[in-house]
Coordinates of C-alpha atoms and ligand atoms in Angstrom, one line a residue:
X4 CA 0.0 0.0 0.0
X5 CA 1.3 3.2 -1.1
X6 CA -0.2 7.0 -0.8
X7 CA 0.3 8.6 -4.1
X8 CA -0.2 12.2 -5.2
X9 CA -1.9 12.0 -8.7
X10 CA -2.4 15.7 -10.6
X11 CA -4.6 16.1 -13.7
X12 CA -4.0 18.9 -15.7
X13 CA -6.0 21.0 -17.8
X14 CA -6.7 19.2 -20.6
X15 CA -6.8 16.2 -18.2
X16 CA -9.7 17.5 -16.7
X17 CA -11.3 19.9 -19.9
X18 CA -14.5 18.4 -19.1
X19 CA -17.0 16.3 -17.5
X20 CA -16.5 13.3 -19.7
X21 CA -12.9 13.5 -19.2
X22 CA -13.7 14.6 -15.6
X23 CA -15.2 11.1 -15.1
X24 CA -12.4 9.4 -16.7
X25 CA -10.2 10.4 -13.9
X26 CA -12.0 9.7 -11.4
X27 CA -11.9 6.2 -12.6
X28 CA -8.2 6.4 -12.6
X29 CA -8.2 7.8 -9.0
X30 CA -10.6 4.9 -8.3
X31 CA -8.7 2.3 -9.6
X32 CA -5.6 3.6 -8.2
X33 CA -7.6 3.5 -4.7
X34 CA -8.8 0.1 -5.2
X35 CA -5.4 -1.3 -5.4
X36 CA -5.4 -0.2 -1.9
X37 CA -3.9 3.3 -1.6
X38 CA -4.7 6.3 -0.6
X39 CA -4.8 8.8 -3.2
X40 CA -4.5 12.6 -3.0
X41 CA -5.4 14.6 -6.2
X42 CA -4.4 17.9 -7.7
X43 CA -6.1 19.2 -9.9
X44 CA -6.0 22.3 -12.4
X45 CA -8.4 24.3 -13.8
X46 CA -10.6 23.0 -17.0
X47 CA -8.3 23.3 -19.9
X48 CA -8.9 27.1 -21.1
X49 CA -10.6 28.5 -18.0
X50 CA -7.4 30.2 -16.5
X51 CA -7.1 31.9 -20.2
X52 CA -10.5 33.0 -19.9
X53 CA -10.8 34.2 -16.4
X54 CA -7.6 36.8 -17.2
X55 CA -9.7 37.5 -20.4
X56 CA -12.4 38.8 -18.4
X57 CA -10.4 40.6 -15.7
X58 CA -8.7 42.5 -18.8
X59 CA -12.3 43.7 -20.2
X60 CA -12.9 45.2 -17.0
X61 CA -9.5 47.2 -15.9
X62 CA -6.2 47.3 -18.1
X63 CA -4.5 46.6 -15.1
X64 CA -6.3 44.8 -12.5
X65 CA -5.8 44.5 -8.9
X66 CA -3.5 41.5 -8.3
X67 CA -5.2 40.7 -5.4
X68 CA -8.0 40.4 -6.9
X69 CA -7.4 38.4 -9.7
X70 CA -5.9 36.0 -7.9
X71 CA -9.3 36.0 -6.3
X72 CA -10.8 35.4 -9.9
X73 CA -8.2 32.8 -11.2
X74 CA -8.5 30.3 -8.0
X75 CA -12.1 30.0 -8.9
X76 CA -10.8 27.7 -11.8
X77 CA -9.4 24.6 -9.7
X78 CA -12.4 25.5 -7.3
X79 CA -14.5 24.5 -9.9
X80 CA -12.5 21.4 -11.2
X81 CA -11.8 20.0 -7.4
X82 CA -15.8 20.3 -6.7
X83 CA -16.5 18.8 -9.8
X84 CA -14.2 15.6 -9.6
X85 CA -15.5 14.8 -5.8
X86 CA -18.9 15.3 -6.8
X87 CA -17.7 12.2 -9.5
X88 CA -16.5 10.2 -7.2
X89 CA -19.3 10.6 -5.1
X90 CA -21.2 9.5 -7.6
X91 CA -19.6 6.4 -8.1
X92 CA -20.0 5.6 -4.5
X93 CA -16.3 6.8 -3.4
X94 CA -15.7 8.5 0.0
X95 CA -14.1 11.9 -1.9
X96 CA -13.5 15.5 -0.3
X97 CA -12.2 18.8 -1.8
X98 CA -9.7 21.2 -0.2
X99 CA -8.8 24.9 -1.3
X100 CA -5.4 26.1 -0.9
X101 CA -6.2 27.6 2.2
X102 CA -8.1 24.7 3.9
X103 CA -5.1 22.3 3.4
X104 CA -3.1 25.2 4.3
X105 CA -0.8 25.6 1.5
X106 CA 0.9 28.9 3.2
X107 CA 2.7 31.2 0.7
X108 CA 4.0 34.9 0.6
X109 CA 2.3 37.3 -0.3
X110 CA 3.9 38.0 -4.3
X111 CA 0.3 37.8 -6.0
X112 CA 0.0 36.1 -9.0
X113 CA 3.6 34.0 -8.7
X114 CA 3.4 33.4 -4.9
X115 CA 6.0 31.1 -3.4
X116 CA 5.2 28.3 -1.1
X117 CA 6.4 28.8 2.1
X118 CA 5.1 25.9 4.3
X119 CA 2.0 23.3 4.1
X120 CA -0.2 22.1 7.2
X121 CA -2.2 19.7 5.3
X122 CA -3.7 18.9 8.9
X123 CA -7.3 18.3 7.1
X124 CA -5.9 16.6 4.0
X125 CA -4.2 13.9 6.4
X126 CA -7.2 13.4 8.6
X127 CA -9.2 12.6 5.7
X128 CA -6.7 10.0 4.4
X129 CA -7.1 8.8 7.6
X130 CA -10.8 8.5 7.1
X131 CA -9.8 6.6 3.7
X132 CA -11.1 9.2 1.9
X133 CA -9.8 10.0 -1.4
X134 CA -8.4 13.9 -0.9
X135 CA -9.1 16.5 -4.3
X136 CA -6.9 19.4 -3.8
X137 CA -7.2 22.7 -5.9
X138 CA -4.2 22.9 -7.3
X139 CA -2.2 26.7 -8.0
X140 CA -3.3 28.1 -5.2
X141 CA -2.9 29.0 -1.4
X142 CA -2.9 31.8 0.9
X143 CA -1.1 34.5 2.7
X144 CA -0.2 34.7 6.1
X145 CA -3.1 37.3 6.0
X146 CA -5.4 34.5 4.3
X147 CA -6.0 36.5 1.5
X148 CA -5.8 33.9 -1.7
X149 CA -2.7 33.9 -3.9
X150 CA -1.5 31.5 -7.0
X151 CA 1.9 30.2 -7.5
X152 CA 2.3 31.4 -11.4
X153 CA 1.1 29.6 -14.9
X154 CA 1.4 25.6 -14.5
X155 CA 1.5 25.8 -10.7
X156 CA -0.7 23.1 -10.1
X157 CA 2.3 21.2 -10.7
X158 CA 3.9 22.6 -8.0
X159 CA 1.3 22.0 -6.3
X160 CA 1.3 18.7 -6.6
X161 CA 5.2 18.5 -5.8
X162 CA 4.4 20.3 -2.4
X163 CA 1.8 18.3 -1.1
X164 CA 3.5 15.3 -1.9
X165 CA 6.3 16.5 0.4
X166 CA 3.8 17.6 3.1
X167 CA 2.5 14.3 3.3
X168 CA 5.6 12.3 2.6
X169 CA 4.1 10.7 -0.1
X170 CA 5.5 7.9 -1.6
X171 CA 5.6 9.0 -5.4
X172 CA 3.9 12.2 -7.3
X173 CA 2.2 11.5 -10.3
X174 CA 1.8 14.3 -13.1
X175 CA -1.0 13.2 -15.6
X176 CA -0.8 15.2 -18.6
X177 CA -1.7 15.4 -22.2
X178 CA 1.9 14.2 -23.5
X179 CA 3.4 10.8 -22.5
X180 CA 6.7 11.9 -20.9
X181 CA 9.7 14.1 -21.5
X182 CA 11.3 13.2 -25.0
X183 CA 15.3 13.1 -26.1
X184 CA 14.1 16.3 -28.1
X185 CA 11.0 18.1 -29.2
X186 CA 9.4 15.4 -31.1
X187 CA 7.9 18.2 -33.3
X188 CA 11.1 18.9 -34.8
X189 CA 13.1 16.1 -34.5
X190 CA 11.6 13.1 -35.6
X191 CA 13.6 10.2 -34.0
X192 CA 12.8 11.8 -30.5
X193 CA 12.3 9.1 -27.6
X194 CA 10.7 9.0 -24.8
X195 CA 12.9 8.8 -21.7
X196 CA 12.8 6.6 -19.0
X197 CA 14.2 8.1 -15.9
X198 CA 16.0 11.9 -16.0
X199 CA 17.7 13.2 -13.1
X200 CA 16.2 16.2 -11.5
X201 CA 19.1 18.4 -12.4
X202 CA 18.3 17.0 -15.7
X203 CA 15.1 17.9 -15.7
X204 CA 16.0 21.7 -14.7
X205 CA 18.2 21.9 -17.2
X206 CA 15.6 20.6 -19.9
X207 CA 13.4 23.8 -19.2
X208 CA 12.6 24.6 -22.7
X209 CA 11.7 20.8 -23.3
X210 CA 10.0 20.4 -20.1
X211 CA 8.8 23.6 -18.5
X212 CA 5.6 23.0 -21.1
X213 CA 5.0 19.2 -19.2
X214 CA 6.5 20.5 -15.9
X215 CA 6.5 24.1 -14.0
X216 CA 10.2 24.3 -13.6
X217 CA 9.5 25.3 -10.2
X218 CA 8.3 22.4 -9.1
X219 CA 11.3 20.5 -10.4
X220 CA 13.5 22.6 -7.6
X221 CA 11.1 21.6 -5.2
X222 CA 11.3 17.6 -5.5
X223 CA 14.7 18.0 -5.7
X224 CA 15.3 19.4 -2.7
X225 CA 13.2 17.0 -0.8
X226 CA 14.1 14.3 -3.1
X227 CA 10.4 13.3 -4.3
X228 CA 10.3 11.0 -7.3
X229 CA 7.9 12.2 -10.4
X230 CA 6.3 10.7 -12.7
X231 CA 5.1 12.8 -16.0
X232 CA 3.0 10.4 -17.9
X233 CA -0.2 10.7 -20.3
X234 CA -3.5 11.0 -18.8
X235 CA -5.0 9.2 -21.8
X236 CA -2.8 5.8 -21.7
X237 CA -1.7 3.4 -19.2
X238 CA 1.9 3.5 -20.8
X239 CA 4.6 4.0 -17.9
X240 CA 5.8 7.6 -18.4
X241 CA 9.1 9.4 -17.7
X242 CA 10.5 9.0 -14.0
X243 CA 12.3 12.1 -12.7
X244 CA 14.5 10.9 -9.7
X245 CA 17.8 11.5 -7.9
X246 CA 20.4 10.9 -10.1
X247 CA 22.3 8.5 -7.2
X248 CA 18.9 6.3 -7.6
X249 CA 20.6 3.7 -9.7
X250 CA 19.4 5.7 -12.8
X251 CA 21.8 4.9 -16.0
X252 CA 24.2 7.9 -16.8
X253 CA 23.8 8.9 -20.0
X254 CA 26.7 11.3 -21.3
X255 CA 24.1 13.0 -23.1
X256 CA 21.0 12.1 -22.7
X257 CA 18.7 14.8 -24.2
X258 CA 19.1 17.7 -27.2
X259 CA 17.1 20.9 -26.3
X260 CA 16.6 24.5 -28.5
X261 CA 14.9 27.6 -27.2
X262 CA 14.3 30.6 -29.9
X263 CA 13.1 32.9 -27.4
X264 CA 16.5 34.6 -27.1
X265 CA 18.0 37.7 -28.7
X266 CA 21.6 38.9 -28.3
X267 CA 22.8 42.4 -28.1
X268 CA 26.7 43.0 -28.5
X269 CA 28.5 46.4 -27.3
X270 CA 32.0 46.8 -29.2
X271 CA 35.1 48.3 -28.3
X272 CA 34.0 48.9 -23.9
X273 CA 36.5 50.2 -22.2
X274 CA 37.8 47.5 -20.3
X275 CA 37.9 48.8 -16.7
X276 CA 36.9 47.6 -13.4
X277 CA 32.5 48.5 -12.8
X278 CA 32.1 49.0 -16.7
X279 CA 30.1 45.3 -16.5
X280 CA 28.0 46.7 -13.8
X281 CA 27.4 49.9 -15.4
X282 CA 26.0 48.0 -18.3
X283 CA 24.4 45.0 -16.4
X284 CA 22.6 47.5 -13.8
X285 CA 20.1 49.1 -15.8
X286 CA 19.2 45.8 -17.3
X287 CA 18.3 44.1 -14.1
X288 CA 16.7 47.4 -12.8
X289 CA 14.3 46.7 -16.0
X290 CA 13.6 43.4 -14.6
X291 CA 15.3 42.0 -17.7
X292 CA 16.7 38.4 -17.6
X293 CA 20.1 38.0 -18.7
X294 CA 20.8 34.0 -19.9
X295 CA 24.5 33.6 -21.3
X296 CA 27.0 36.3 -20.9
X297 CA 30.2 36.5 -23.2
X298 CA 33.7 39.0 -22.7
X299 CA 36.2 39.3 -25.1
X300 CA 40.1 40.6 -24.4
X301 CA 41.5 42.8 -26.7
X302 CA 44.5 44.6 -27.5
X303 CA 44.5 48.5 -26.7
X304 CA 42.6 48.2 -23.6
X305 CA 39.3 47.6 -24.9
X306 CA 36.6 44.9 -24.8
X307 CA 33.2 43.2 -26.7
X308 CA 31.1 42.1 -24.6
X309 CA 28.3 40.0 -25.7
X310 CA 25.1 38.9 -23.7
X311 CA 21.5 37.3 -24.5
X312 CA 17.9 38.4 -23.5
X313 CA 14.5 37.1 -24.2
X314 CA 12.9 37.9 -27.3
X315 CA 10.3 39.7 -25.7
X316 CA 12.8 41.8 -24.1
X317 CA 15.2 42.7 -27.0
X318 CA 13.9 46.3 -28.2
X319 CA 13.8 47.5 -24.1
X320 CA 17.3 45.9 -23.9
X321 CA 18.6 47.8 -26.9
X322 CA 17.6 50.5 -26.1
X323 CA 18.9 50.6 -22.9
X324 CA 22.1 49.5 -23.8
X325 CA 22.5 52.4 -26.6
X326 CA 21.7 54.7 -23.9
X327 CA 24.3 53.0 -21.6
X328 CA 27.5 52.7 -24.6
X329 CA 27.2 56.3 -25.0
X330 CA 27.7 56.6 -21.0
X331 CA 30.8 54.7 -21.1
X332 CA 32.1 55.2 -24.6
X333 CA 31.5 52.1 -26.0
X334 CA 31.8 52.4 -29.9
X335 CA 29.0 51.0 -31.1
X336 CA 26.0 48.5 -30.0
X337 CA 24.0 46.3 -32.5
X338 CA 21.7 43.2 -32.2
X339 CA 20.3 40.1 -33.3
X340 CA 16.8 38.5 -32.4
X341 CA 17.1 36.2 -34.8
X342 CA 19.8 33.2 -32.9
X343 CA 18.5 29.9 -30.9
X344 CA 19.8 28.3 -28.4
X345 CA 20.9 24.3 -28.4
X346 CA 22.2 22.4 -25.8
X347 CA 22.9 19.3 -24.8
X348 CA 22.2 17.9 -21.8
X349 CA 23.6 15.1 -19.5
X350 CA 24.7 13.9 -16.3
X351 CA 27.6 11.8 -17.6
X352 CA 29.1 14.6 -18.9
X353 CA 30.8 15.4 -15.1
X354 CA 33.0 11.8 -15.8
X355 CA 32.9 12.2 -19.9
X356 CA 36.0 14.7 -22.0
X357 CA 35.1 15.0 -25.6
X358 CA 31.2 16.1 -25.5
X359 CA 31.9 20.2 -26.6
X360 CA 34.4 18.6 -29.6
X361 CA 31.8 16.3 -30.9
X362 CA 29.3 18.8 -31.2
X363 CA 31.3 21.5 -32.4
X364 CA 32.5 18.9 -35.2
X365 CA 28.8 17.8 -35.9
X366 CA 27.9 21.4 -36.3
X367 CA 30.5 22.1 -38.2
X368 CA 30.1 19.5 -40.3
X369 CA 26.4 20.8 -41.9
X370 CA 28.3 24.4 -41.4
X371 CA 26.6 25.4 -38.9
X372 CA 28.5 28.4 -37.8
X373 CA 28.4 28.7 -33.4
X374 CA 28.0 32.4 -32.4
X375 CA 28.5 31.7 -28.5
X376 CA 28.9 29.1 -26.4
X377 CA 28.4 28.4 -22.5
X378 CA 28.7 25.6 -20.4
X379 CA 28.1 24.5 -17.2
X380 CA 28.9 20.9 -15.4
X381 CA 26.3 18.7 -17.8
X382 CA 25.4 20.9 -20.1
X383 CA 26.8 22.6 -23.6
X384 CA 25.1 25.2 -25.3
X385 CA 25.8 26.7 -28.5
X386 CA 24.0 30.0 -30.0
X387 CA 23.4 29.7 -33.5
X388 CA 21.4 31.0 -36.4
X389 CA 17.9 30.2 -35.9
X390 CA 17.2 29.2 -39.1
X391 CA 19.7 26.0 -38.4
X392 CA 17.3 25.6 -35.1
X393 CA 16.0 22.7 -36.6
X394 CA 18.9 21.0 -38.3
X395 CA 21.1 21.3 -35.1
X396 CA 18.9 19.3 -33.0
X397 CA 18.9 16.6 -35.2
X398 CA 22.2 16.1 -36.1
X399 CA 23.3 16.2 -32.6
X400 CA 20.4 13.8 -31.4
X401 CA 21.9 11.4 -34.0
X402 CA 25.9 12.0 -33.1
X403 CA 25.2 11.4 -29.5
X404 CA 23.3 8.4 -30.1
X405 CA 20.0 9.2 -29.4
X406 CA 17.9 8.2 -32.1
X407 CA 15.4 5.8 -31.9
X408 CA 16.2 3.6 -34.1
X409 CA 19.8 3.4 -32.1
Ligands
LIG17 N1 -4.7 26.7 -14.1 C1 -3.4 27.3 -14.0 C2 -2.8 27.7 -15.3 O1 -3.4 27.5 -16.3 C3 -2.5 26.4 -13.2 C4 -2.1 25.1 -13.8 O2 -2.8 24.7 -14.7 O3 -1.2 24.5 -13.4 O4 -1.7 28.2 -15.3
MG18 MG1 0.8 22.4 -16.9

């Protein structure tokens, strides 16, 4: 007998047909003989909707308030799925955020976790009863309602698994597991087994649409297997676990892109000590993400110094850095939006020389050209044009022996 955490996502859950299906999951999982907590997320599309709305009354509303608004989503879905299993003769009960007490600061709208009671939740596991928890939300130490950011509910999930000391999370979504590579692209993309959660982190642009990436952090730190599999099969799905779990060590064991970067270069900076923070400061004070940072030494006591943004970003960025090059005589800035980003990713690579050569070669080899490069203990990424987005990821899922048909 096990207790399991099970979450159904949006689409999981999009409605009442589909609603009913998982309760006969749940069910099923309970008639094996253990007790089941579920997390739920809003109907698929309601979230969407409900910031819709808010947005037709005020251009920029209250975020108290909508955080009021958007909890009313899972509220609905959590009602709805132990009303099913009512129905179906189950001892069910639904818990808000608050009346598990999921306790978070106060940041509206992307609130952090900061402790969970789950006194309620465990007393009606003690009852046998199977548990339906709203998932994305919680509340202040006030107890006014906040949510934990888009795709929460995973977190969620993760969270309450902890608080209970579950015994494994399970996230039911509409995809059957996180894949060597987007399978969209890259044809002979397979379906992992078992990632490691730094892995997993470091797959953000594969997995953050399976898996909040904060969630990821989360059963790391209290070492919480999960399991991302498809609501709509029995097939096993992808296992993210410690990587000491006896989990094979692949040198590289997955081939990511991201196209939501732009770069901006300043040429010829003085190079002096606090130029770097003179251009970094205003950046951050923007609330601008920096990703991959790059200096150059030069003769004559100057610098380039190359760094990427997100897309969205790029113009404000620009901008701001035109402003700044004029400040400290920098000659000239310029920018590109149009690079991607492709790594690859693996925890072998802390015992394995050779990955960075291979790739360079297999990009250079369909000449490819590599505008920056960063790396960090299992993972190499390499800026290119994003036109060879495409090409990139597969050559290198085939060079590191990825493909399916391997
Ligand atoms: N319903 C929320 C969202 O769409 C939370 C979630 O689904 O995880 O972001
Ligand atoms: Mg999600």
């Amino acid at each position: 007998m096990s207790l399991f955490v099970q979450k159904f996502g949006g689409t999981s859950v999009a409605n009442l047909e589909r609603i009913r299906n998982v309760a006969k999951r749940v069910a099923k999982t309970y008639d094996r003989g253990n007790d089941v907590v579920v997390v739920v997320s809003a109907m698929a599309g309601t979230t969407d909707s409900l910031i819709k709305m808010a947005e037709e009354v005020t251009e920029s509303p209250s975020k108290r308030e909508l955080d009021m608004l958007l909890a009313t989503g899972e509220q609905t879905s959590a009602a709805l799925l132990a009303m099913t299993l009512q129905s179906m003769g189950y001892k069910a009960v639904s818990f808000l955020g608050h009346q598990a007490e999921v306790c978070t600061d106060r940041a509206f709208g992307n609130a952090r976790i900061l402790e969970i009671g789950a006194g309620r939740i465990k007393e009606a596991i003690g009852k046998k009863k199977i548990v339906v928890l709203a998932g994305f939300q919680g509340a202040d130490p006030n107890g006014d309602i906040t949510t934990l950011g888009r795709g929460g509910s995973d977190t969620s999930a993760v969270a309450i698994a902890v608080a209970i000391c579950a015994d494994v999370c399970e996230i039911y979504t509409d995809v059957d597991g996180i894949y060597t590579a987007d399978p969209n692209i890259c044809e002979k993309a397979r379906k992992i087994k078992e990632i490691s959660y730094d892995e997993m982190l470091n797959m953000a642009s594969l997995g953050a649409k399976v898996l909040q990436i904060r969630s990821v952090g989360f059963a790391k730190k209290y070492n919480i297997p999960v399991h991302v599999r498809s609501s709509f099969s029995e097939e096993e799905g992808t296992m993210v676990v410690n990587e000491d779990s006896g989990m094979e060590q692949l040198v590289v064991s997955g081939v990511t892109h991201n196209k939501d970067e732009a770069r901006i270069t300043l040429k010829k900076v003085p190079d002096q000590p606090g130029i770097a923070a003179k251009i970094f400061d205003p950046i951050a004070d923007a609330g601008i993400m920096v990703d991959m940072i790059i200096q150059n030494t030069r003769a004559g006591g100057q610098t380039d110094l190359t760094f990427t943004v997100p897309k969205k970003d790029y113009k404000q960025a620009l901008e701001i850095e035109q402003k700044v090059a004029k400040e400290i005589e920098a000659e000239e800035v310029w920018g590109d939006p149009n690079i991607a980003k492709v790594s690859v990713i693996g925890v072998g690579m802390k015992n394995h020389s050779g990955v960075a050569s291979i790739m360079f070669h297999t990009l250079a080899k369909e000449n490819i050209n590599i505008i920056m490069i960063s790396t960090s203990e299992i993972r190499i990424s390499c800026i290119v044009e994003e036109k060879y987005t495409e090409l990139a990821v597969r050559v290198l899922h085939t060079a590191f022996g990825l493909d399916s048909d391997t």
